[in-house]
Coordinates of C-alpha atoms in Angstrom, one line a residue:
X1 CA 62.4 87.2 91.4
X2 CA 64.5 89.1 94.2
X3 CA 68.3 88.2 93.5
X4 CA 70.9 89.2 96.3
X5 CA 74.3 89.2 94.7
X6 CA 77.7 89.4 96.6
X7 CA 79.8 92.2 95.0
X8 CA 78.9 95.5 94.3
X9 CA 81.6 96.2 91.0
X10 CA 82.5 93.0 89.5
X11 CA 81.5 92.1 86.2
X12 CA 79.3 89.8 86.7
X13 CA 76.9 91.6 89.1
X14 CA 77.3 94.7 86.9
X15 CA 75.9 92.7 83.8
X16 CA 73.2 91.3 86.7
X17 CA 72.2 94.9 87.5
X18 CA 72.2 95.5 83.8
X19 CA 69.1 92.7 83.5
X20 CA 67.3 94.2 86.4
X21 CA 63.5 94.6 85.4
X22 CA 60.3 94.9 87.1
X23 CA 60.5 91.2 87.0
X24 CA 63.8 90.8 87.8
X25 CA 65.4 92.7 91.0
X26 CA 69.3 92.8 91.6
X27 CA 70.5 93.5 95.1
X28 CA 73.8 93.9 95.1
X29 CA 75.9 93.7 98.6
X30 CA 79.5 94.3 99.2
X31 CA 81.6 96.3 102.1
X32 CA 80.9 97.0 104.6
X33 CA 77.2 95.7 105.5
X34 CA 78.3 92.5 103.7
X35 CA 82.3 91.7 104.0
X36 CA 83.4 88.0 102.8
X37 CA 86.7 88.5 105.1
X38 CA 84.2 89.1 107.9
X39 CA 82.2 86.0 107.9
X40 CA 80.2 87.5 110.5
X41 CA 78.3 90.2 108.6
X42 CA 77.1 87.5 106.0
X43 CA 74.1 86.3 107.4
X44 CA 72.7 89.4 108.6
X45 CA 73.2 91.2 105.2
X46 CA 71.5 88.7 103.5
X47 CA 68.1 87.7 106.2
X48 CA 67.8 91.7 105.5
X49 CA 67.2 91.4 101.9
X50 CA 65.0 88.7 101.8
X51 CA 66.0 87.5 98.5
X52 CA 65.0 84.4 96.6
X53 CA 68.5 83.3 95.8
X54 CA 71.6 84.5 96.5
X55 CA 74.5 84.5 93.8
X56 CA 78.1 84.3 95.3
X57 CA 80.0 86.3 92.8
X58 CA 82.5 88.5 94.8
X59 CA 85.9 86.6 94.9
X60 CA 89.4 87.6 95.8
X61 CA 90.5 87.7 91.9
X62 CA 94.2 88.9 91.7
X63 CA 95.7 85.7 90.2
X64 CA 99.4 87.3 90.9
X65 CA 99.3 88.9 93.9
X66 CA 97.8 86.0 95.9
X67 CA 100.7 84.1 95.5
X68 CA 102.5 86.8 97.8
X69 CA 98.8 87.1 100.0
X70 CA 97.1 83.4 100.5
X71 CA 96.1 84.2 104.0
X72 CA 93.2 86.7 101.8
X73 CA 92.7 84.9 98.9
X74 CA 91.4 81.8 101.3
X75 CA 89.6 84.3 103.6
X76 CA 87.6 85.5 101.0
X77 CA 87.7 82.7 98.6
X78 CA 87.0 79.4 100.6
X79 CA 85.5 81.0 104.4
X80 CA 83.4 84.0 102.3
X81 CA 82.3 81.7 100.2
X82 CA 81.3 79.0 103.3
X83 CA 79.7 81.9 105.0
X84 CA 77.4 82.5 102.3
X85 CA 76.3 79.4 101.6
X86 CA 75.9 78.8 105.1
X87 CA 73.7 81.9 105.3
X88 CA 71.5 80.7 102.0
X89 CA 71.1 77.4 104.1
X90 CA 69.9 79.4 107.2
X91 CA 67.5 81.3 105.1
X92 CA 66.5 78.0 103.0
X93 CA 66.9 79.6 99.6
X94 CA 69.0 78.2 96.4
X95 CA 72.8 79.7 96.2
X96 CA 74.8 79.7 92.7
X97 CA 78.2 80.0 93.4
X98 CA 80.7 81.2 90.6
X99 CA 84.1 79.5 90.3
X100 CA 87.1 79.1 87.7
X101 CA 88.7 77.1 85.3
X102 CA 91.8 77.4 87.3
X103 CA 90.7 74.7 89.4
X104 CA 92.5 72.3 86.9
X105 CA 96.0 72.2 86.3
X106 CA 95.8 72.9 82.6
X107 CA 97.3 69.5 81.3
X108 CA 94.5 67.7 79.6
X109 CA 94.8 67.2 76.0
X110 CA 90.9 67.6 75.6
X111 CA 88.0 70.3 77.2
X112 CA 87.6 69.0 80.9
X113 CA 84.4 68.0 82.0
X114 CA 82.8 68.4 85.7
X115 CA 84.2 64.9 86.9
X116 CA 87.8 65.3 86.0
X117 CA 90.6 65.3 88.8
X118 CA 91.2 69.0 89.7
X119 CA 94.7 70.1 90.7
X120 CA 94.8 73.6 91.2
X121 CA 98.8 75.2 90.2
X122 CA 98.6 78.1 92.1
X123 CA 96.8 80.0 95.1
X124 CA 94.2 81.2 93.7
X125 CA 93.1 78.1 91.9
X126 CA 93.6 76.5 95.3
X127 CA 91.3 78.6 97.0
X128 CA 88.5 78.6 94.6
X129 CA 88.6 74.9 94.9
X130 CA 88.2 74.9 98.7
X131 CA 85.8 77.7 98.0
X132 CA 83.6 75.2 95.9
X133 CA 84.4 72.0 99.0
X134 CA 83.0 74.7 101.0
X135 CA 79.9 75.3 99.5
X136 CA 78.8 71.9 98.9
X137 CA 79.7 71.0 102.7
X138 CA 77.5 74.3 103.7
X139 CA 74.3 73.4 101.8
X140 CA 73.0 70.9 99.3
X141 CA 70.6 73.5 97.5
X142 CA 73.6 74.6 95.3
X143 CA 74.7 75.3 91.8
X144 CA 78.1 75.7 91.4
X145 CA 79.2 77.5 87.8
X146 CA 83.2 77.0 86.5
X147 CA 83.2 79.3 84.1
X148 CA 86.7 81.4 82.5
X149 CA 88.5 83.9 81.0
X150 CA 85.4 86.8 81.4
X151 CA 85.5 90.1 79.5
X152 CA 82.5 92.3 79.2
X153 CA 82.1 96.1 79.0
X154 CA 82.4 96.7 82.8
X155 CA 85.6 96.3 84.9
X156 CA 89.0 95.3 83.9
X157 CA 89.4 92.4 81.5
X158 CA 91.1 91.1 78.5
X159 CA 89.0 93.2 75.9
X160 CA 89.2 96.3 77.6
X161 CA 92.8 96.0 78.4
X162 CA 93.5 95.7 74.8
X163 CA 91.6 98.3 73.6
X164 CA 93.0 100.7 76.4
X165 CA 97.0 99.3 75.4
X166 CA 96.1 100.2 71.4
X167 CA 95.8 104.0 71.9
X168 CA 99.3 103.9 73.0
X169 CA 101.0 101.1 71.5
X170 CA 100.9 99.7 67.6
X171 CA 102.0 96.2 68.7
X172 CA 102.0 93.6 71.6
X173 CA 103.2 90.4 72.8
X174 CA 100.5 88.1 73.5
X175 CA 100.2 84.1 74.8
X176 CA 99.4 82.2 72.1
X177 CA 100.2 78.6 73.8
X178 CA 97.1 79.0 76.2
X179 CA 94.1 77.5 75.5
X180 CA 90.8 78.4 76.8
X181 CA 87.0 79.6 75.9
X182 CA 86.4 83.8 76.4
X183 CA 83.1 84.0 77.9
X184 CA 81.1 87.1 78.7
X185 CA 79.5 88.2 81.3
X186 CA 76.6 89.3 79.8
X187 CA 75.9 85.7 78.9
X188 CA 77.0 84.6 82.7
X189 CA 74.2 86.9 83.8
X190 CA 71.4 85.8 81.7
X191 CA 72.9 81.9 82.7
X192 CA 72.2 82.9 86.3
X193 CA 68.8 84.2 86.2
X194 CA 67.7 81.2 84.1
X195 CA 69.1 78.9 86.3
X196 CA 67.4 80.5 89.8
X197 CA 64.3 80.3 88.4
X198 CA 64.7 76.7 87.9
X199 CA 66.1 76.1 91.2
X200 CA 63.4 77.6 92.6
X201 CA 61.0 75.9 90.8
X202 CA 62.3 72.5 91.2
X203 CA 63.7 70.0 93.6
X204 CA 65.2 67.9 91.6
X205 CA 69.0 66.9 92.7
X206 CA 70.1 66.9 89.2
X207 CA 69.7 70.4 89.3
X208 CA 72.6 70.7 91.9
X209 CA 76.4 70.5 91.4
X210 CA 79.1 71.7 89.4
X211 CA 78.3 72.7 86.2
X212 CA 80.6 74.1 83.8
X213 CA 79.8 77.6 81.9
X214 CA 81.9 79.2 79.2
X215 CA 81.1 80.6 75.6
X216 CA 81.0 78.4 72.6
X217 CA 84.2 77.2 70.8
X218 CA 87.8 77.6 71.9
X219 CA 90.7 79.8 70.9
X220 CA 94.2 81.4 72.3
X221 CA 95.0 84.5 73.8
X222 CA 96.7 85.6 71.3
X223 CA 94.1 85.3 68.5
X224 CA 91.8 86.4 70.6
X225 CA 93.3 89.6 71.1
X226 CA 93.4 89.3 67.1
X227 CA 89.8 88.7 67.0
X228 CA 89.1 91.8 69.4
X229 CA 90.5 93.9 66.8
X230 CA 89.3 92.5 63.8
X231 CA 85.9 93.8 65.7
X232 CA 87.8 97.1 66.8
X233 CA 87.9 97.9 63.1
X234 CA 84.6 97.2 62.5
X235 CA 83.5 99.7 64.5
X236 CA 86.5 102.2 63.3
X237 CA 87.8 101.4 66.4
X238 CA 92.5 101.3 65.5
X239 CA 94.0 97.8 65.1
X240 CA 97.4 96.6 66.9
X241 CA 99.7 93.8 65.8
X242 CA 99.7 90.5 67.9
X243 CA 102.9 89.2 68.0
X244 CA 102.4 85.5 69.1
X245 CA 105.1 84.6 72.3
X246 CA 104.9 81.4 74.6
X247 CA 104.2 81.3 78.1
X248 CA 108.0 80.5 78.9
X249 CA 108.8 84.2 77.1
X250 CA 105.9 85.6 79.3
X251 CA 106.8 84.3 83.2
X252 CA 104.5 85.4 86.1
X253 CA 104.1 84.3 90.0
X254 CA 101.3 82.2 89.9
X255 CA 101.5 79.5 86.9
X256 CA 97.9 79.4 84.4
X257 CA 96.6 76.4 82.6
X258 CA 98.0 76.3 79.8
X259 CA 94.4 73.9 78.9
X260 CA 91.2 76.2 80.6
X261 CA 88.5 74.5 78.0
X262 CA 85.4 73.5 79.9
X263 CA 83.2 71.0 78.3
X264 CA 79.4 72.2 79.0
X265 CA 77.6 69.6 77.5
X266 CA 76.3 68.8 81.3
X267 CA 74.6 72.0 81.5
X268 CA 73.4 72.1 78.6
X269 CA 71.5 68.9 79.1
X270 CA 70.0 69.5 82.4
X271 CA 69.5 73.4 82.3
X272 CA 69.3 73.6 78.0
X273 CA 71.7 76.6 78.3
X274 CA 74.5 76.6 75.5
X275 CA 76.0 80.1 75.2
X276 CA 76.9 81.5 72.3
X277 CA 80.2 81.3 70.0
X278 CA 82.6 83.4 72.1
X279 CA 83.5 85.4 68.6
X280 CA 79.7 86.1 68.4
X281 CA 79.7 87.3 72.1
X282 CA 82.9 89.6 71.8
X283 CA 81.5 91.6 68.8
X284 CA 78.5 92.7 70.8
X285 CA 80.6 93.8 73.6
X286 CA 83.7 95.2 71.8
X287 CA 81.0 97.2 69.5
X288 CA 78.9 98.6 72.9
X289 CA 82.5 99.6 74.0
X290 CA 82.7 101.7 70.8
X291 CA 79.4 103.2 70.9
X292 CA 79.8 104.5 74.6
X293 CA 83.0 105.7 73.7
X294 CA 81.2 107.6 70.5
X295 CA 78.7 109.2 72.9
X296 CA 81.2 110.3 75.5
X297 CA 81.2 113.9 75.2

């Protein structure tokens, strides 16, 4: 199976590329022969390729700074995202298309499930919402996958961002009235794959839609920081203290959910994916950050 992936240094296609086998092949296309502010090159990059799906992971992903620049964060979120699906149309093959818990506006008391209202709080959201009204006007041989708050080895995240701010700081203030479900990229990847192969093997509309995709269980930003470390030390990584803080003592420009729980019980049922626990998930990539950093010369 030939996978064309749009992005070439996001996490997602990085864990992709990581999967790459001689049964599996990862194409990865980004700027310039593929540019989602250019809507123009889309097609062309991808008939090229000749790939059997196409995975829309690049994204405009600056959560802040689109508040200040929603002219790009629609370019590339909503019109990229129509262009590719448009091109995966053209070309008749499947298109998964990764969105975000930030579609919702945080407020449920419970995990929200595919048919719940959105109602996006800030740019971003927004346009990763018209990304996903987009897709499904462009084609109808779509998966769309919500997942959120992604960490893995590659990139900037959450874990690495703690582990980078603990060799110069002992302690740290840290959300803890945020609720959501840390999912790696890793376990995206492996998602992905599973699911093309079933799209291409099957017809079936129950296969296509929005599907929700995060790791197992639920937690806080705060004690997940607190959990990263616990698996720092394991590794004889240093540990930092987490000094719990609301969201009020915390302000930035574009407001977060302050619910980002995804129920995936949908997915699970049609595609039999359930990821692991997110605690589970973290070790193996907070312990593969300690071992590359143990072989660094």
């Amino acid at each position: 199976m030939r996978l064309a992936v749009t992005g070439k240094n996001g996490q997602v296609v990085s864990a992709l590329q990581a999967l790459a086998s001689a049964e599996l092949e990862i194409v990865a296309l980004g700027r310039p022969e593929l540019d989602l502010a250019q809507p123009e090159t889309v097609l062309k990059a991808l008939r090229e390729v000749k790939s059997d799906a196409v995975v829309s992971a690049a994204a405009y992903t600056a959560v802040d700074k689109a508040e200040s620049e929603p002219d790009i964060a629609f370019a590339v979120n909503r019109d990229g995202a129509r262009a590719v699906a448009q091109a995966a149309s053209e070309l008749g093959i499947p298109v998964i298309h990764l969105s975000t818990d930030y579609v919702f506006d945080g407020t449920k008391a419970t995990p929200y499930v595919e048919s719940d209202p959105t109602g996006p709080t800030s740019i971003y959201g927004r346009s990763k919402l018209e990304g996903e009204q987009a897709v499904s006007e462009a084609t109808g041989n779509y998966a769309i996958l919500r997942t959120a708050w992604v960490y893995s080895e590659y990139g900037n995240n959450f874990v690495r961002t703690m582990l980078r701010l603990s060799e110069s700081r002992d302690e740290i203030n840290v959300v803890a009235d945020q609720f959501g479900c840390p999912t790696s990229a890793n376990e995206i990847a492996t998602a992905i794959v599973a699911i093309a192969g079933k799209l291409l093997d099957d017809s079936s509309i129950r296969l296509r839609g929005v599907f929700h995709l995060s790791g197992t269980g639920e937690t806080n930003w705060a004690n997940f920081a607190k959990q990263i470390f616990a698996f720092s030390e394991e590794n004889g990584g240093k540990s930092m203290i987490i000094n719990d803080i609301t969201t009020a003592q915390y302000p930035t420009p574009a407001r977060r959910p302050a619910n980002s729980r995804l129920d995936c019980s949908k997915l699970e049922a049609v595609y039999g994916i359930r990821l692991p626990s997110w605690q589970t998930s973290t070790r193996a990539v907070v312990t593969a950050l300690a071992q590359s950093k143990k072989e660094m010369p």
